[in-house]
mmCIF file of C-alpha atoms in Angstrom:
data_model
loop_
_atom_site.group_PDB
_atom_site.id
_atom_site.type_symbol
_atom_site.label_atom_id
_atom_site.label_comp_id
_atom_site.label_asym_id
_atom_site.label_seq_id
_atom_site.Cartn_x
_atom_site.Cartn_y
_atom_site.Cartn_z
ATOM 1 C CA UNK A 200 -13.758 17.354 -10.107
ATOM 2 C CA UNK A 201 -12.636 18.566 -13.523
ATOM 3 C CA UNK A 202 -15.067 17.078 -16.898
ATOM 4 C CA UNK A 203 -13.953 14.610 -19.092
ATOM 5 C CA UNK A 204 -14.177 15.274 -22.827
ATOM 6 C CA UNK A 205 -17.364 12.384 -23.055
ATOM 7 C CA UNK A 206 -18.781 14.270 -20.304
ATOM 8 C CA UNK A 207 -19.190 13.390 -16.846
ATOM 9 C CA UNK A 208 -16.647 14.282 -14.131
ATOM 10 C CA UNK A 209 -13.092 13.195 -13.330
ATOM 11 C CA UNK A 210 -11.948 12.187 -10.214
ATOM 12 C CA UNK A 211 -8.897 14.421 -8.716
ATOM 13 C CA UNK A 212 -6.313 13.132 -6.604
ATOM 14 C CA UNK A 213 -5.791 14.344 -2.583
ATOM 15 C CA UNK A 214 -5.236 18.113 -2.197
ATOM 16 C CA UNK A 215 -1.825 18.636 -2.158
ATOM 17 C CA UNK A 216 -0.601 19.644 1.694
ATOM 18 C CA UNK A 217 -2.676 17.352 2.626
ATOM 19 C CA UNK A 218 -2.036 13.823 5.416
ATOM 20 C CA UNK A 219 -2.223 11.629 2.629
ATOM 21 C CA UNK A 220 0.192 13.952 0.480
ATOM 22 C CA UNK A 221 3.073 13.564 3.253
ATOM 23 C CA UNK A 222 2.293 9.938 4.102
ATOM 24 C CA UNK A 223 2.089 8.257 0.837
ATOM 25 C CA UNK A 224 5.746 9.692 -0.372
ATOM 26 C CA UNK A 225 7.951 9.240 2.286
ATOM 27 C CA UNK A 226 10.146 6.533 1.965
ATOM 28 C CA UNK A 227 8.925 5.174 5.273
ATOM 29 C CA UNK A 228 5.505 4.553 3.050
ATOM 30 C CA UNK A 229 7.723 1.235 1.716
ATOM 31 C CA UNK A 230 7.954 -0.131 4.898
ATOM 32 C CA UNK A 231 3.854 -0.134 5.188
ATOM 33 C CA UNK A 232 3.304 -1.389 1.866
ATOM 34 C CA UNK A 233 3.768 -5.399 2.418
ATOM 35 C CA UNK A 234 1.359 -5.078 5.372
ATOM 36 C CA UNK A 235 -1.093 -3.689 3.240
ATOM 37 C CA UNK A 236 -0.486 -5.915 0.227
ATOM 38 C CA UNK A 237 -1.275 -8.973 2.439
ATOM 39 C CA UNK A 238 -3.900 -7.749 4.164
ATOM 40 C CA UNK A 239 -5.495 -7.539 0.531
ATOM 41 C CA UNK A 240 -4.479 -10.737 -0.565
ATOM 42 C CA UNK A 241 -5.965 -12.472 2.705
ATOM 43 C CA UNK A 242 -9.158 -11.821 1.450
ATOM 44 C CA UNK A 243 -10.070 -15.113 -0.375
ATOM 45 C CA UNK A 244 -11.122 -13.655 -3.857
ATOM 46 C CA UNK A 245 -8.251 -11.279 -3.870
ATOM 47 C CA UNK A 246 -5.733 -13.992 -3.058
ATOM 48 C CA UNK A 247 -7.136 -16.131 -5.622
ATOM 49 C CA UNK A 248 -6.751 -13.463 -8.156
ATOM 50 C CA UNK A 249 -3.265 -12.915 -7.340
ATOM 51 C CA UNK A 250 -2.344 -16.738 -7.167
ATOM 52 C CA UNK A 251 -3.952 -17.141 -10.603
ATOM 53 C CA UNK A 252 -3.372 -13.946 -12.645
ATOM 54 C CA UNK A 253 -0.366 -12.126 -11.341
ATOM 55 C CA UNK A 254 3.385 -12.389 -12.160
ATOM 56 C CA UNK A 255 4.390 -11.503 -8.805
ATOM 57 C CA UNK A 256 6.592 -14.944 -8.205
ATOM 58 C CA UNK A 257 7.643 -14.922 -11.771
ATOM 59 C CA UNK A 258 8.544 -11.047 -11.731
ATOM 60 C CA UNK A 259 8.436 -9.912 -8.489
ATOM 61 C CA UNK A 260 10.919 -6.630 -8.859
ATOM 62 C CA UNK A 261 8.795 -5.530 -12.048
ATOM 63 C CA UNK A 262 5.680 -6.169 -9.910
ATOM 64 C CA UNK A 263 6.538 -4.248 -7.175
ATOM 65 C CA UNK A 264 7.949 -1.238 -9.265
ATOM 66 C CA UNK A 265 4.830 -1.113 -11.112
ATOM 67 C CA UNK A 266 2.783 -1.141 -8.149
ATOM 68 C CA UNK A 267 4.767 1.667 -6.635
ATOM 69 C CA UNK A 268 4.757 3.577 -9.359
ATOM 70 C CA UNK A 269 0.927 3.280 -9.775
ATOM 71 C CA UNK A 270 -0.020 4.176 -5.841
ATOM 72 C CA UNK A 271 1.913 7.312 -6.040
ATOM 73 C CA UNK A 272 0.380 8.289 -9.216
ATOM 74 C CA UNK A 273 -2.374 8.004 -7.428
ATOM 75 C CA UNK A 274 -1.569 10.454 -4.480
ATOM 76 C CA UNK A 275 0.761 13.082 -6.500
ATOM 77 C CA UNK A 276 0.086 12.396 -10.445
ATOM 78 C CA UNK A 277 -2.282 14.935 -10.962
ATOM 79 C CA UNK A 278 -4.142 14.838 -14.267
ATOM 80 C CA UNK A 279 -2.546 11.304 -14.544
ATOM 81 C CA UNK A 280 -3.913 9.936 -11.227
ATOM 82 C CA UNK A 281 -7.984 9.159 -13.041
ATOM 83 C CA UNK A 282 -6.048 8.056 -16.386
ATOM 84 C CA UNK A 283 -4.278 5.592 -14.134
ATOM 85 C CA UNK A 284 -7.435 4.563 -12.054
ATOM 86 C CA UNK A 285 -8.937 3.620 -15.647
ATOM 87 C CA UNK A 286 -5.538 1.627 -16.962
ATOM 88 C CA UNK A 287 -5.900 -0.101 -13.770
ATOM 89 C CA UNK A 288 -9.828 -0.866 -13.935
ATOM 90 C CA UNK A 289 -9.215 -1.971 -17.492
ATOM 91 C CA UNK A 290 -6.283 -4.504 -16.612
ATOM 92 C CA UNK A 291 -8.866 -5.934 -13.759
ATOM 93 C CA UNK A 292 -11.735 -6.820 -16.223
ATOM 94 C CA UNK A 293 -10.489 -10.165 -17.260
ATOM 95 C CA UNK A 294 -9.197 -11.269 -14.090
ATOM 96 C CA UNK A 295 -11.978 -13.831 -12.568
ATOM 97 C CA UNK A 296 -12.291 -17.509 -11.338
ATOM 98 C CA UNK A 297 -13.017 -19.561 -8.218
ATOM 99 C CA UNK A 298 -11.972 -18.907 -4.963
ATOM 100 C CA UNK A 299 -10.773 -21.073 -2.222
ATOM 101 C CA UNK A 300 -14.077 -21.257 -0.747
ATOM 102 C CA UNK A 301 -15.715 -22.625 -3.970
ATOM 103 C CA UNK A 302 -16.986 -19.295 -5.161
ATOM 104 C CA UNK A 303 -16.930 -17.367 -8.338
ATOM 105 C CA UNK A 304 -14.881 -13.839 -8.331
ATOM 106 C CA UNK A 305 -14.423 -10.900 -10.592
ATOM 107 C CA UNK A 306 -11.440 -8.764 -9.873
ATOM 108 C CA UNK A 307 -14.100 -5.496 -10.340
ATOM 109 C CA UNK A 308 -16.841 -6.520 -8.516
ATOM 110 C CA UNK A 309 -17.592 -3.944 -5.607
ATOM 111 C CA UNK A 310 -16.768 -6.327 -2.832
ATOM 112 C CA UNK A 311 -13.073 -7.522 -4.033
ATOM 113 C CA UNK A 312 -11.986 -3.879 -5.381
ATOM 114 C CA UNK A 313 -13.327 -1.829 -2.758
ATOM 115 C CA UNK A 314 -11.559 -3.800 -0.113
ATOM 116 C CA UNK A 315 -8.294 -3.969 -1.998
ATOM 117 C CA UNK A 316 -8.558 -0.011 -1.821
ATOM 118 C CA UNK A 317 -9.687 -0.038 1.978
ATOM 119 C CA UNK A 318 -7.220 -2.040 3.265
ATOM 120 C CA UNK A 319 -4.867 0.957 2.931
ATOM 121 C CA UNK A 320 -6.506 3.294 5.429
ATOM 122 C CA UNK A 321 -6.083 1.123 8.178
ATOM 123 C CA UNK A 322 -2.327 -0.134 8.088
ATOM 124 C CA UNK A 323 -1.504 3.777 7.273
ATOM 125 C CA UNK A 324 -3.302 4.728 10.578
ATOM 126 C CA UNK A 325 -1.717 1.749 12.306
ATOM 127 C CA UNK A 326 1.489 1.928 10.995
ATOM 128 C CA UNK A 327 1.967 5.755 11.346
ATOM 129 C CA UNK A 328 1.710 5.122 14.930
ATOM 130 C CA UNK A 329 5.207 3.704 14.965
ATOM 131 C CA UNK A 330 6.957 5.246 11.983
ATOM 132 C CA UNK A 331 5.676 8.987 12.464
ATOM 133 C CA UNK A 332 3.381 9.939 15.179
ATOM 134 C CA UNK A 333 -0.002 9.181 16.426
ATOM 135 C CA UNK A 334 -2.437 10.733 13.785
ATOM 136 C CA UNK A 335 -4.551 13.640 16.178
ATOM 137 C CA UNK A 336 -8.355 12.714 15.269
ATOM 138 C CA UNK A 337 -8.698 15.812 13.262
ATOM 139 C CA UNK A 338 -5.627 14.162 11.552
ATOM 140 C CA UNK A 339 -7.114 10.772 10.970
ATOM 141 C CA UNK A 340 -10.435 12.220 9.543
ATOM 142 C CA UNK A 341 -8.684 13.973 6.994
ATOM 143 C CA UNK A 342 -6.803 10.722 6.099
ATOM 144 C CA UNK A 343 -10.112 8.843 5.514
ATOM 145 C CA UNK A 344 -10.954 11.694 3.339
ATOM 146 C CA UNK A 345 -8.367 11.742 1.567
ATOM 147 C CA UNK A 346 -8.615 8.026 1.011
ATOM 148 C CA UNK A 347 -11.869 7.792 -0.016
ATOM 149 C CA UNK A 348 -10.605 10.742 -3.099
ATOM 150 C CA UNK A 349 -8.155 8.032 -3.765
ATOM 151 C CA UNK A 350 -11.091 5.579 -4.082
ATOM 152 C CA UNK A 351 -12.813 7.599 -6.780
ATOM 153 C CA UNK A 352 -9.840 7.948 -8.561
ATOM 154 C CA UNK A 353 -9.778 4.090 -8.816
ATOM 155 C CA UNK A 354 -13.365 3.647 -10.203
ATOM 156 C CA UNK A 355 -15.287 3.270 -7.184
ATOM 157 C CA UNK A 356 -18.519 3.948 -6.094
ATOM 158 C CA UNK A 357 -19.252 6.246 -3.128
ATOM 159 C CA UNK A 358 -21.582 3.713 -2.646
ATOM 160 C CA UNK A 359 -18.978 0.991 -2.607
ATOM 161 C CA UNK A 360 -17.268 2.984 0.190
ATOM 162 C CA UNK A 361 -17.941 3.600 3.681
ATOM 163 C CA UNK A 362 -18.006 7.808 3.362
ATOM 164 C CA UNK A 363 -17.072 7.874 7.017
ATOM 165 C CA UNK A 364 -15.071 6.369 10.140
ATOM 166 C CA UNK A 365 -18.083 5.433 11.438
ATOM 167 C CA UNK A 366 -19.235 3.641 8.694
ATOM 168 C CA UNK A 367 -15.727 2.045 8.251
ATOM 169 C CA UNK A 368 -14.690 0.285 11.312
ATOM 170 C CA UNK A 369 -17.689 -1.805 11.459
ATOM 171 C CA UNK A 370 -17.403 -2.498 7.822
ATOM 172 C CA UNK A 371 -13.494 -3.164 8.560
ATOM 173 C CA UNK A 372 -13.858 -5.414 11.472
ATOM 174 C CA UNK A 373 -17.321 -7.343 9.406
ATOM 175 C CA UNK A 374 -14.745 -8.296 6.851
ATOM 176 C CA UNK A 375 -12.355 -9.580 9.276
ATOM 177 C CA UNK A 376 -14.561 -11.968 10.648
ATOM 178 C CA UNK A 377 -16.460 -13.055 7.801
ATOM 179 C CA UNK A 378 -13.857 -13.192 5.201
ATOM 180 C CA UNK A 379 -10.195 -13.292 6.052
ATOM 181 C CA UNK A 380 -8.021 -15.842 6.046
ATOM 182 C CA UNK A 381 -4.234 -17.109 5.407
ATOM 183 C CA UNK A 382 -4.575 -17.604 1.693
ATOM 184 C CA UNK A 383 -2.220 -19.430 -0.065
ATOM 185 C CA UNK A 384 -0.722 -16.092 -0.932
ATOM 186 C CA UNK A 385 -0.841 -14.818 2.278
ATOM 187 C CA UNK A 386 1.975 -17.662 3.316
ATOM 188 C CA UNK A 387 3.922 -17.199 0.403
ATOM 189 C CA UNK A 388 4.374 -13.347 1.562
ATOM 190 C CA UNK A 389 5.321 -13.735 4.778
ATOM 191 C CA UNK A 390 7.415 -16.932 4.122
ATOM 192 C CA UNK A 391 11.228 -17.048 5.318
ATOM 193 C CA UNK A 392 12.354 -19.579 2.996
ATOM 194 C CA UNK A 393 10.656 -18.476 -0.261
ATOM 195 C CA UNK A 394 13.231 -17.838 -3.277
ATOM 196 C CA UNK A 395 12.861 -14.589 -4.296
ATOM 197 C CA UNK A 396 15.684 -13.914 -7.307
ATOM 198 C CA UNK A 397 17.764 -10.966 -6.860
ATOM 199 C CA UNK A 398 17.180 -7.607 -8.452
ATOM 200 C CA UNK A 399 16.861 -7.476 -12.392
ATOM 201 C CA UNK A 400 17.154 -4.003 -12.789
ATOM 202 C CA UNK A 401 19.329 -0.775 -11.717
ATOM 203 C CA UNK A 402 23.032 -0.080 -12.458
ATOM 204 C CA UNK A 403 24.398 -3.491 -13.901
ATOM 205 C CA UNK A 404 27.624 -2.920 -10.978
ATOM 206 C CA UNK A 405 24.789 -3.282 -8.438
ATOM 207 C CA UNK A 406 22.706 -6.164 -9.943
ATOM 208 C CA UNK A 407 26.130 -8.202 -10.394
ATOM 209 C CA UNK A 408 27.554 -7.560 -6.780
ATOM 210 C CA UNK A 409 23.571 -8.946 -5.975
ATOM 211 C CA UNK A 410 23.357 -11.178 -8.039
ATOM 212 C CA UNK A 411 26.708 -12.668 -6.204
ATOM 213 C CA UNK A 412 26.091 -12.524 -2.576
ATOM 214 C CA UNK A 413 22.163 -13.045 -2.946
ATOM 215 C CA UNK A 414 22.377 -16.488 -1.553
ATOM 216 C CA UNK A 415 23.882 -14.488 2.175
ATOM 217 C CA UNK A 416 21.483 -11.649 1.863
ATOM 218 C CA UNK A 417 18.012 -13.496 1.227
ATOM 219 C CA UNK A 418 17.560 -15.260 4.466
ATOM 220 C CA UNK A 419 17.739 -12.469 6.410
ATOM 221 C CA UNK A 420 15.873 -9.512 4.193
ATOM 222 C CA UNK A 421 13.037 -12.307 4.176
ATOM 223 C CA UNK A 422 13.228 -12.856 8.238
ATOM 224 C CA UNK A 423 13.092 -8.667 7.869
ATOM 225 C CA UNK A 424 10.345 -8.978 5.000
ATOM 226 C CA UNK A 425 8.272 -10.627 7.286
ATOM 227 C CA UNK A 426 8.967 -8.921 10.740
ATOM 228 C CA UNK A 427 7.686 -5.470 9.145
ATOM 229 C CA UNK A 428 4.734 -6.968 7.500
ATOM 230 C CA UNK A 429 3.611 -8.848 10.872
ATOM 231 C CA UNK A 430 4.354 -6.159 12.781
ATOM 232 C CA UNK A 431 2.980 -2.997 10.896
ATOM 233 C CA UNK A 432 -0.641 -4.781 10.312
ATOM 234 C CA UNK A 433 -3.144 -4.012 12.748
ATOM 235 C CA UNK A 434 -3.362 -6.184 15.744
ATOM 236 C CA UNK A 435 -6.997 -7.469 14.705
ATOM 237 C CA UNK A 436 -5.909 -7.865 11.116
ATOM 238 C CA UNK A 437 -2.660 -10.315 12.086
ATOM 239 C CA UNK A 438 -4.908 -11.796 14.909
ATOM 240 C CA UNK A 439 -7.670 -12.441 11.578
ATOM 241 C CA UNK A 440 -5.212 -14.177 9.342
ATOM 242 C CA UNK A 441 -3.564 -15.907 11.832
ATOM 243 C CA UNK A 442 -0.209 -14.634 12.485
ATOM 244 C CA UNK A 443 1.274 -15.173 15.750
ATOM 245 C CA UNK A 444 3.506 -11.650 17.373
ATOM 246 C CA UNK A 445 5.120 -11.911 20.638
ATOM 247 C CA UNK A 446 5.573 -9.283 23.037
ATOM 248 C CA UNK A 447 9.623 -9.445 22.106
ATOM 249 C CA UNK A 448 8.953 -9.196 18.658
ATOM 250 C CA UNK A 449 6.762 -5.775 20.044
ATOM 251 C CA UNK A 450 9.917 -4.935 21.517
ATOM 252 C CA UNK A 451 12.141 -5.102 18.692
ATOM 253 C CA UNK A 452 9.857 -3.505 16.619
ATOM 254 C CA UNK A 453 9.557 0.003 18.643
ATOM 255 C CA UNK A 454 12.830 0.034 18.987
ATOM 256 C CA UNK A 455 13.476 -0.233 14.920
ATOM 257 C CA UNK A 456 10.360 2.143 14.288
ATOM 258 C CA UNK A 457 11.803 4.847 17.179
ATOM 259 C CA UNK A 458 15.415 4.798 14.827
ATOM 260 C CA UNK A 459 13.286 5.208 12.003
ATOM 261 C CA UNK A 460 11.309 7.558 13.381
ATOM 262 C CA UNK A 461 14.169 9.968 14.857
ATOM 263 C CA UNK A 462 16.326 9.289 11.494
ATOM 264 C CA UNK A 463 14.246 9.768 8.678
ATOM 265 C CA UNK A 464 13.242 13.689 8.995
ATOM 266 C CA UNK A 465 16.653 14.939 8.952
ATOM 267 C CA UNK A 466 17.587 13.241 5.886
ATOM 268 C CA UNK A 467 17.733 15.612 2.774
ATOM 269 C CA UNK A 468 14.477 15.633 0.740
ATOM 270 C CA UNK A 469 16.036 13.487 -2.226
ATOM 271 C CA UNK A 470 16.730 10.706 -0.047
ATOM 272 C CA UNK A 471 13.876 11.089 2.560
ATOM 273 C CA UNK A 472 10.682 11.473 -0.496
ATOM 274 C CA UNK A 473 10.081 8.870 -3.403
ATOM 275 C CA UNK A 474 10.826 10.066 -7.255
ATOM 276 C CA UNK A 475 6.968 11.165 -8.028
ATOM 277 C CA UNK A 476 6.364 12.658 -4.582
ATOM 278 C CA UNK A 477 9.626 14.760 -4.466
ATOM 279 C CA UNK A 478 8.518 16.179 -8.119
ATOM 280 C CA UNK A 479 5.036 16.571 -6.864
ATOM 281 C CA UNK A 480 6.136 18.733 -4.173
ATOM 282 C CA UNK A 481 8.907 20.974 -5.975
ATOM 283 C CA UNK A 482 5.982 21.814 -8.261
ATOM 284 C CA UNK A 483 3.696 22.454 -5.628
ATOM 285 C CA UNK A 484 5.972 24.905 -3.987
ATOM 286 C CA UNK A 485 6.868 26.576 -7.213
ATOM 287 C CA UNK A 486 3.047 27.154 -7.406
ATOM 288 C CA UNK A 487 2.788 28.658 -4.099
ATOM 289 C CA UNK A 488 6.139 31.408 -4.665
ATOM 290 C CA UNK A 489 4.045 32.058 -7.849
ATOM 291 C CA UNK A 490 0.590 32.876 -6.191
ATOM 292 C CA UNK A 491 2.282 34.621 -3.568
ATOM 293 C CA UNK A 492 4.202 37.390 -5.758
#
């Protein structure tokens, strides 16, 4: 940890090189993300925080930009990965209310943000499964390392935080069973005949050809929207909230993730790595000739 100038310590992000480094950057990472986000948002405070506070139905291309933007800070923004833990803290502080269960929530209390951060250790071991490879156990250990860095970086407590796998499966599967459910948001996310208006921003060419065939190319990117989300969560998660997965739907899915799989690492490195991440790694790289000579 490097010191901050009131003293203390800073949180740094994942070593570079690391699981978490070539995970969280690949573009295959998008395809994880909506299992993730409503895994979070099945948890009762969490979903009521998002039903109340955020502008994802209102803004949902902004939201999701942001959001990308912010996680991959996270993994590959160096020095800006703790000042964007602490823009994030300070944009949770106001965010509170009742959940559906009758009971009062804070965004930043330990229980809501610690499982908003933990939810993304087990769809990334889950999901990797298809999209990648099975992660080796030496491989998985390092990713629930490199997770719980990420955790600092947002604020939290080791305390807060299972500091092993040990410690987090039983935590995991506690959660589960006391707490999850299919929150309001929950059905919104995984809905096939939600509007969703088409894409406000990128070259004006694009948005307008969108913007003119979006009524043909909603129904089925939602039917999509939800057969990755479903299908990417882990089995006891979907089997938690309630979301029913057939053994075709299994099917279909292998067969997607196994193109996906085969196709994605011989694509050149500025289509096959996000912005942030392909910077990230030039740098890094750039480092390493430099060391070397």
């Amino acid at each position: 940890m490097n010191s901050d100038p009131l003293g203390g310590s800073v949180p740094e992000p994942p070593p570079p090189g690391g699981v978490l480094w070539s995970l969280a950057g690949d573009i295959r990472a998008l395809l994880m993300l909506p299992a993730a986000l409503t895994l979070q948002v099945a948890h009762p405070a969490v979903g009521a925080g998002v039903d109340e506070h955020s502008v994802f139905r209102t803004d949902p291309w902004g939201r999701g930009e942001r959001s990308l933007r912010s996680l991959q800070l996270w993994v590959y923004g160096g020095e800006e990965a703790a000042e964007e833990g602490r823009r994030l803290r300070k944009l949770h502080r106001t965010i509170q209310g009742t959940d559906t269960r009758g009971r009062r929530y804070h965004a930043l209390s330990p229980d809501n943000y610690a499982w908003v951060h933990a939810t993304g250790f087990p769809v990334y071991q889950h999901a990797t499964q298809y999209l990648v490879r099975p992660l080796t156990g030496a491989q998985e250990r390092a990713l629930y390392r490199e997770w719980l860095q990420v955790g600092r970086v947002l604020g939290i407590h080791d305390r807060d935080m299972p500091q092993s796998i040990e410690e987090f499966w039983p935590y995991y599967r506690k959660v589960l069973a006391d707490e999850i459910e299919a929150t309001v948001v929950v059905e919104e996310l995984v809905a096939t005949d939600q509007f969703v208006p088409p894409p406000d921003r990128g070259p004006l060419p694009v948005r307008l050809l969108l913007r003119a065939v979006w009524p043909l190319v909603l129904p089925p990117l939602a039917r999509f929207r939800r057969f990755v989300t479903v299908g990417l969560m882990p089995p006891d998660a979907r089997e938690a909230i309630g979301l029913e997965w057939t053994d075709a739907q299994e099917r279909r899915l292998r067969r997607f993730c196994g193109v996906v799989r085969n196709v994605v690492p011989v694509l050149p490195e500025r289509l096959r790595y996000l912005p942030l991440a392909r910077k990230a790694r030039a740098e890094y790289r750039r480092e390493l000739r430099s060391a070397s000579r």
